[in-house]
Amino acid sequence: MKRLAGFPRALILLLMLVPGRAAAAEPFSVRCEGGVPVRPYFATFDVDAKAVVFETPPINVETDFGINAHSGEIISTNDGKIEFVLRVRPGRLDLVFDRNEKTMSWPGLEDPTFRPTLTHQCTVLPPRSILSFRVRDPIQHPISVRCEDAGDMYFTMDAASKQALFERGKEGRGFRGEVTAAGQDEITLSMNFDVPRRVVWSRSRQTITIEGIEGDASRPRTVMQCQEIPPRTMMEFHRDPQR
């Protein structure tokens, strides 16, 4: 304790003023715009994990038709520039996001006549929700729930947009649905499984209830113990690129 008490006060103050590394490395997303006509596209970064998920621009801006997700790896983070490579067929695509200038650069060919270097302006955003994929308006306040009764199962829902998504752990299979009712304690979903099923999340009981289908013994009413977890983001597409 005496050594700590004698620690130079100036050095202690310096350490207090230096931002934490963890805060600087928090995952984040960017929205960029480019092309003719101008269309938005997105990238979500986890610098610590050296991971990127890139969402291609839509073919139709009004419907977001044509958006796809591609996972990639960060290969360099120098001077505020994040260089990353995407796994795309038939090869690879190298891009650079400049955190200082907030721009995305698409390197061109040596002969710029065929493909010049392109630079697009971007906006930095919180990590995009997994619900935001192929949805026109970004999801602001999603809730994610994990159930472990039959292996990891996830429900992500957002009352404002009425969007809902079910994912089954290692299988990476997803089913879309919608929020049909939302109160302080319960959120009711209609999930598009092989047949529509009513699902209820109870915060107080920490349960997910999947209502059964009358007359169908293979689809009984099921109640699972679950817990709320940090909202799932587009980074889940990096862990399972074949989703």
mmCIF file of C-alpha atoms in Angstrom:
data_model
loop_
_atom_site.group_PDB
_atom_site.id
_atom_site.type_symbol
_atom_site.label_atom_id
_atom_site.label_comp_id
_atom_site.label_asym_id
_atom_site.label_seq_id
_atom_site.Cartn_x
_atom_site.Cartn_y
_atom_site.Cartn_z
ATOM 1 C CA MET A 1 0.000 0.000 0.000
ATOM 2 C CA LYS A 2 2.920 2.358 0.751
ATOM 3 C CA ARG A 3 4.263 1.846 -2.784
ATOM 4 C CA LEU A 4 0.843 2.643 -4.239
ATOM 5 C CA ALA A 5 0.534 5.733 -2.059
ATOM 6 C CA GLY A 6 3.873 6.932 -3.346
ATOM 7 C CA PHE A 7 2.948 6.395 -6.991
ATOM 8 C CA PRO A 8 3.600 9.676 -8.854
ATOM 9 C CA ARG A 9 0.383 11.702 -8.891
ATOM 10 C CA ALA A 10 1.080 13.025 -12.378
ATOM 11 C CA LEU A 11 1.278 9.490 -13.770
ATOM 12 C CA ILE A 12 -1.996 8.520 -12.069
ATOM 13 C CA LEU A 13 -3.715 11.540 -13.622
ATOM 14 C CA LEU A 14 -2.284 10.635 -17.033
ATOM 15 C CA LEU A 15 -3.656 7.099 -16.792
ATOM 16 C CA MET A 16 -7.068 8.457 -15.838
ATOM 17 C CA LEU A 17 -7.109 10.704 -18.908
ATOM 18 C CA VAL A 18 -6.109 8.031 -21.436
ATOM 19 C CA PRO A 19 -9.231 6.460 -23.007
ATOM 20 C CA GLY A 20 -9.653 2.744 -22.340
ATOM 21 C CA ARG A 21 -8.625 0.398 -25.127
ATOM 22 C CA ALA A 22 -11.859 -1.588 -24.797
ATOM 23 C CA ALA A 23 -13.987 1.491 -25.440
ATOM 24 C CA ALA A 24 -11.999 2.337 -28.575
ATOM 25 C CA ALA A 25 -12.413 -1.185 -29.901
ATOM 26 C CA GLU A 26 -16.182 -1.479 -29.479
ATOM 27 C CA PRO A 27 -17.919 -2.889 -32.599
ATOM 28 C CA PHE A 28 -19.488 -0.273 -34.850
ATOM 29 C CA SER A 29 -21.188 0.048 -38.219
ATOM 30 C CA VAL A 30 -20.962 2.490 -41.102
ATOM 31 C CA ARG A 31 -23.442 3.515 -43.758
ATOM 32 C CA CYS A 32 -21.822 4.594 -47.018
ATOM 33 C CA GLU A 33 -23.307 5.756 -50.307
ATOM 34 C CA GLY A 34 -22.004 5.340 -53.826
ATOM 35 C CA GLY A 35 -22.748 4.196 -57.326
ATOM 36 C CA VAL A 36 -24.983 5.580 -60.085
ATOM 37 C CA PRO A 37 -27.680 6.061 -59.028
ATOM 38 C CA VAL A 38 -26.436 6.564 -55.472
ATOM 39 C CA ARG A 39 -27.325 3.632 -53.220
ATOM 40 C CA PRO A 40 -26.519 2.922 -49.550
ATOM 41 C CA TYR A 41 -24.424 0.014 -48.315
ATOM 42 C CA PHE A 42 -23.216 -0.985 -44.856
ATOM 43 C CA ALA A 43 -20.264 -2.499 -43.026
ATOM 44 C CA THR A 44 -20.077 -3.689 -39.418
ATOM 45 C CA PHE A 45 -16.625 -3.943 -37.793
ATOM 46 C CA ASP A 46 -15.259 -5.799 -34.764
ATOM 47 C CA VAL A 47 -11.656 -4.617 -34.667
ATOM 48 C CA ASP A 48 -10.620 -6.859 -31.767
ATOM 49 C CA ALA A 49 -11.943 -9.949 -33.552
ATOM 50 C CA LYS A 50 -10.557 -8.695 -36.910
ATOM 51 C CA ALA A 51 -14.008 -9.353 -38.371
ATOM 52 C CA VAL A 52 -16.221 -7.485 -40.854
ATOM 53 C CA VAL A 53 -19.700 -8.030 -42.235
ATOM 54 C CA PHE A 54 -20.402 -6.110 -45.434
ATOM 55 C CA GLU A 55 -23.919 -5.553 -46.798
ATOM 56 C CA THR A 56 -24.016 -4.895 -50.539
ATOM 57 C CA PRO A 57 -26.083 -2.003 -51.954
ATOM 58 C CA PRO A 58 -29.623 -2.869 -53.049
ATOM 59 C CA ILE A 59 -30.567 -3.236 -56.700
ATOM 60 C CA ASN A 60 -33.848 -1.495 -55.883
ATOM 61 C CA VAL A 61 -33.518 1.258 -53.250
ATOM 62 C CA GLU A 62 -37.261 1.338 -52.597
ATOM 63 C CA THR A 63 -37.534 -2.347 -51.679
ATOM 64 C CA ASP A 64 -33.911 -3.084 -50.644
ATOM 65 C CA PHE A 65 -34.010 -6.008 -53.110
ATOM 66 C CA GLY A 66 -30.574 -7.394 -53.892
ATOM 67 C CA ILE A 67 -28.860 -6.764 -50.536
ATOM 68 C CA ASN A 68 -26.551 -9.601 -49.464
ATOM 69 C CA ALA A 69 -24.158 -10.061 -46.556
ATOM 70 C CA HIS A 70 -20.504 -11.042 -46.971
ATOM 71 C CA SER A 71 -18.096 -11.816 -44.134
ATOM 72 C CA GLY A 72 -14.497 -10.689 -44.209
ATOM 73 C CA GLU A 73 -11.292 -10.153 -42.227
ATOM 74 C CA ILE A 74 -9.500 -7.014 -41.090
ATOM 75 C CA ILE A 75 -5.889 -7.256 -42.265
ATOM 76 C CA SER A 76 -4.542 -3.901 -41.034
ATOM 77 C CA THR A 77 -5.500 -1.045 -38.668
ATOM 78 C CA ASN A 78 -2.931 1.721 -39.085
ATOM 79 C CA ASP A 79 -3.333 5.513 -38.782
ATOM 80 C CA GLY A 80 -7.082 5.222 -38.369
ATOM 81 C CA LYS A 81 -7.439 3.194 -41.576
ATOM 82 C CA ILE A 82 -9.084 -0.225 -41.456
ATOM 83 C CA GLU A 83 -8.006 -2.372 -44.395
ATOM 84 C CA PHE A 84 -10.137 -5.460 -44.893
ATOM 85 C CA VAL A 85 -10.793 -8.185 -47.408
ATOM 86 C CA LEU A 86 -14.132 -9.753 -48.295
ATOM 87 C CA ARG A 87 -14.657 -13.343 -49.366
ATOM 88 C CA VAL A 88 -16.584 -12.996 -52.609
ATOM 89 C CA ARG A 89 -16.789 -15.268 -55.623
ATOM 90 C CA PRO A 90 -14.794 -15.795 -57.735
ATOM 91 C CA GLY A 91 -12.046 -14.096 -55.694
ATOM 92 C CA ARG A 92 -11.602 -11.374 -53.074
ATOM 93 C CA LEU A 93 -12.393 -7.705 -52.668
ATOM 94 C CA ASP A 94 -10.056 -5.344 -50.782
ATOM 95 C CA LEU A 95 -11.498 -2.192 -49.190
ATOM 96 C CA VAL A 96 -10.291 0.522 -46.808
ATOM 97 C CA PHE A 97 -12.388 2.437 -44.270
ATOM 98 C CA ASP A 98 -10.800 5.665 -42.983
ATOM 99 C CA ARG A 99 -12.107 6.382 -39.472
ATOM 100 C CA ASN A 100 -10.700 9.912 -39.501
ATOM 101 C CA GLU A 101 -12.121 10.967 -42.864
ATOM 102 C CA LYS A 102 -15.178 8.692 -42.569
ATOM 103 C CA THR A 103 -14.715 7.398 -46.107
ATOM 104 C CA MET A 104 -14.714 3.985 -47.786
ATOM 105 C CA SER A 105 -12.153 3.464 -50.545
ATOM 106 C CA TRP A 106 -12.473 0.893 -53.297
ATOM 107 C CA PRO A 107 -8.951 0.533 -54.775
ATOM 108 C CA GLY A 108 -8.864 0.606 -58.555
ATOM 109 C CA LEU A 109 -6.765 -1.206 -61.115
ATOM 110 C CA GLU A 110 -3.327 -0.049 -62.204
ATOM 111 C CA ASP A 111 -4.965 1.231 -65.361
ATOM 112 C CA PRO A 112 -7.729 3.554 -64.023
ATOM 113 C CA THR A 113 -9.427 3.552 -67.427
ATOM 114 C CA PHE A 114 -11.202 0.319 -66.524
ATOM 115 C CA ARG A 115 -11.678 0.732 -62.759
ATOM 116 C CA PRO A 116 -10.578 3.943 -61.041
ATOM 117 C CA THR A 117 -10.234 4.209 -57.257
ATOM 118 C CA LEU A 118 -13.599 5.108 -55.731
ATOM 119 C CA THR A 119 -14.086 6.966 -52.449
ATOM 120 C CA HIS A 120 -17.496 7.138 -50.783
ATOM 121 C CA GLN A 121 -18.589 9.257 -47.827
ATOM 122 C CA CYS A 122 -19.820 7.322 -44.779
ATOM 123 C CA THR A 123 -21.650 7.841 -41.500
ATOM 124 C CA VAL A 124 -20.609 5.982 -38.345
ATOM 125 C CA LEU A 125 -23.458 4.173 -36.535
ATOM 126 C CA PRO A 126 -23.935 1.836 -33.574
ATOM 127 C CA PRO A 127 -23.572 -1.859 -34.498
ATOM 128 C CA ARG A 128 -26.407 -2.769 -36.857
ATOM 129 C CA SER A 129 -29.016 -5.107 -35.429
ATOM 130 C CA ILE A 130 -29.416 -8.488 -37.086
ATOM 131 C CA LEU A 131 -33.023 -7.347 -37.651
ATOM 132 C CA SER A 132 -31.790 -4.508 -39.875
ATOM 133 C CA PHE A 133 -30.683 -6.875 -42.648
ATOM 134 C CA ARG A 134 -32.890 -6.335 -45.720
ATOM 135 C CA VAL A 135 -35.051 -3.877 -43.788
ATOM 136 C CA ARG A 136 -35.338 -0.305 -45.083
ATOM 137 C CA ASP A 137 -35.281 1.517 -41.737
ATOM 138 C CA PRO A 138 -32.587 0.648 -39.153
ATOM 139 C CA ILE A 139 -33.748 -1.079 -35.983
ATOM 140 C CA GLN A 140 -33.056 1.144 -32.979
ATOM 141 C CA HIS A 141 -33.996 -0.759 -29.805
ATOM 142 C CA PRO A 142 -34.041 -4.527 -30.392
ATOM 143 C CA ILE A 143 -34.248 -7.154 -27.660
ATOM 144 C CA SER A 144 -32.509 -10.523 -27.934
ATOM 145 C CA VAL A 145 -33.328 -13.622 -25.870
ATOM 146 C CA ARG A 146 -31.363 -16.875 -25.632
ATOM 147 C CA CYS A 147 -32.988 -20.197 -24.719
ATOM 148 C CA GLU A 148 -30.734 -23.142 -23.851
ATOM 149 C CA ASP A 149 -33.311 -25.910 -23.301
ATOM 150 C CA ALA A 150 -32.680 -27.533 -26.688
ATOM 151 C CA GLY A 151 -29.306 -26.086 -27.596
ATOM 152 C CA ASP A 152 -28.846 -22.375 -28.160
ATOM 153 C CA MET A 153 -31.914 -20.749 -29.669
ATOM 154 C CA TYR A 154 -32.328 -17.011 -30.146
ATOM 155 C CA PHE A 155 -35.294 -14.700 -30.549
ATOM 156 C CA THR A 156 -34.649 -11.076 -31.497
ATOM 157 C CA MET A 157 -37.557 -8.634 -31.546
ATOM 158 C CA ASP A 158 -38.312 -4.923 -31.851
ATOM 159 C CA ALA A 159 -41.709 -3.540 -30.865
ATOM 160 C CA ALA A 160 -41.366 -0.256 -32.786
ATOM 161 C CA SER A 161 -40.691 -1.849 -36.189
ATOM 162 C CA LYS A 162 -42.657 -5.033 -35.357
ATOM 163 C CA GLN A 163 -39.726 -7.089 -36.667
ATOM 164 C CA ALA A 164 -38.832 -10.479 -35.163
ATOM 165 C CA LEU A 165 -36.286 -13.189 -35.968
ATOM 166 C CA PHE A 166 -35.706 -16.706 -34.663
ATOM 167 C CA GLU A 167 -32.293 -18.375 -34.995
ATOM 168 C CA ARG A 168 -31.230 -21.874 -34.063
ATOM 169 C CA GLY A 169 -27.639 -21.992 -32.764
ATOM 170 C CA LYS A 170 -25.190 -24.014 -34.798
ATOM 171 C CA GLU A 171 -27.623 -24.604 -37.632
ATOM 172 C CA GLY A 172 -27.768 -20.877 -38.315
ATOM 173 C CA ARG A 173 -31.285 -21.287 -39.693
ATOM 174 C CA GLY A 174 -33.471 -18.196 -39.368
ATOM 175 C CA PHE A 175 -37.216 -17.609 -39.446
ATOM 176 C CA ARG A 176 -38.782 -14.169 -39.773
ATOM 177 C CA GLY A 177 -41.839 -13.047 -37.868
ATOM 178 C CA GLU A 178 -43.582 -9.994 -36.479
ATOM 179 C CA VAL A 179 -44.452 -8.452 -33.135
ATOM 180 C CA THR A 180 -48.231 -8.550 -32.739
ATOM 181 C CA ALA A 181 -48.480 -7.121 -29.197
ATOM 182 C CA ALA A 182 -46.060 -5.527 -26.720
ATOM 183 C CA GLY A 183 -46.587 -4.629 -23.065
ATOM 184 C CA GLN A 184 -44.306 -3.877 -20.137
ATOM 185 C CA ASP A 185 -43.943 -7.558 -19.238
ATOM 186 C CA GLU A 186 -44.840 -9.544 -22.362
ATOM 187 C CA ILE A 187 -44.106 -9.379 -26.079
ATOM 188 C CA THR A 188 -46.188 -11.538 -28.410
ATOM 189 C CA LEU A 189 -44.828 -12.710 -31.756
ATOM 190 C CA SER A 190 -46.249 -14.453 -34.785
ATOM 191 C CA MET A 191 -43.374 -16.531 -36.163
ATOM 192 C CA ASN A 192 -43.272 -17.893 -39.702
ATOM 193 C CA PHE A 193 -42.060 -21.411 -38.935
ATOM 194 C CA ASP A 194 -43.117 -24.238 -41.248
ATOM 195 C CA VAL A 195 -46.569 -23.217 -40.001
ATOM 196 C CA PRO A 196 -47.320 -19.911 -38.193
ATOM 197 C CA ARG A 197 -46.874 -20.170 -34.405
ATOM 198 C CA ARG A 198 -47.727 -17.767 -31.596
ATOM 199 C CA VAL A 199 -44.732 -17.033 -29.346
ATOM 200 C CA VAL A 200 -44.744 -15.071 -26.059
ATOM 201 C CA TRP A 201 -41.681 -13.655 -24.266
ATOM 202 C CA SER A 202 -42.282 -12.981 -20.539
ATOM 203 C CA ARG A 203 -39.707 -10.741 -18.869
ATOM 204 C CA SER A 204 -40.900 -11.444 -15.324
ATOM 205 C CA ARG A 205 -40.884 -15.236 -15.727
ATOM 206 C CA GLN A 206 -37.909 -15.253 -18.125
ATOM 207 C CA THR A 207 -39.702 -17.692 -20.399
ATOM 208 C CA ILE A 208 -40.485 -18.150 -24.059
ATOM 209 C CA THR A 209 -43.794 -19.913 -24.701
ATOM 210 C CA ILE A 210 -44.476 -21.411 -28.118
ATOM 211 C CA GLU A 211 -48.179 -22.108 -28.374
ATOM 212 C CA GLY A 212 -49.223 -25.485 -29.704
ATOM 213 C CA ILE A 213 -51.403 -26.234 -32.707
ATOM 214 C CA GLU A 214 -54.747 -27.761 -31.842
ATOM 215 C CA GLY A 215 -55.092 -31.302 -33.127
ATOM 216 C CA ASP A 216 -51.377 -31.633 -33.971
ATOM 217 C CA ALA A 217 -49.557 -33.758 -31.385
ATOM 218 C CA SER A 218 -46.218 -33.088 -33.086
ATOM 219 C CA ARG A 219 -46.492 -29.359 -32.257
ATOM 220 C CA PRO A 220 -47.424 -29.151 -28.559
ATOM 221 C CA ARG A 221 -47.314 -26.072 -26.354
ATOM 222 C CA THR A 222 -43.697 -25.552 -25.240
ATOM 223 C CA VAL A 223 -42.334 -23.383 -22.412
ATOM 224 C CA MET A 224 -38.579 -22.728 -22.220
ATOM 225 C CA GLN A 225 -36.471 -20.909 -19.633
ATOM 226 C CA CYS A 226 -34.605 -18.094 -21.384
ATOM 227 C CA GLN A 227 -32.609 -14.987 -20.609
ATOM 228 C CA GLU A 228 -32.207 -11.586 -22.180
ATOM 229 C CA ILE A 229 -28.770 -11.036 -23.725
ATOM 230 C CA PRO A 230 -27.069 -8.124 -25.552
ATOM 231 C CA PRO A 231 -28.895 -7.485 -28.839
ATOM 232 C CA ARG A 232 -27.561 -9.657 -31.644
ATOM 233 C CA THR A 233 -25.919 -7.721 -34.450
ATOM 234 C CA MET A 234 -24.906 -8.256 -38.054
ATOM 235 C CA MET A 235 -21.653 -9.804 -36.754
ATOM 236 C CA GLU A 236 -23.597 -13.068 -36.412
ATOM 237 C CA PHE A 237 -23.311 -13.324 -40.202
ATOM 238 C CA HIS A 238 -19.534 -13.495 -39.796
ATOM 239 C CA ARG A 239 -19.794 -16.470 -37.465
ATOM 240 C CA ASP A 240 -22.088 -18.216 -39.928
ATOM 241 C CA PRO A 241 -21.541 -16.807 -43.448
ATOM 242 C CA GLN A 242 -23.761 -19.484 -45.020
ATOM 243 C CA ARG A 243 -26.851 -18.304 -43.105
#
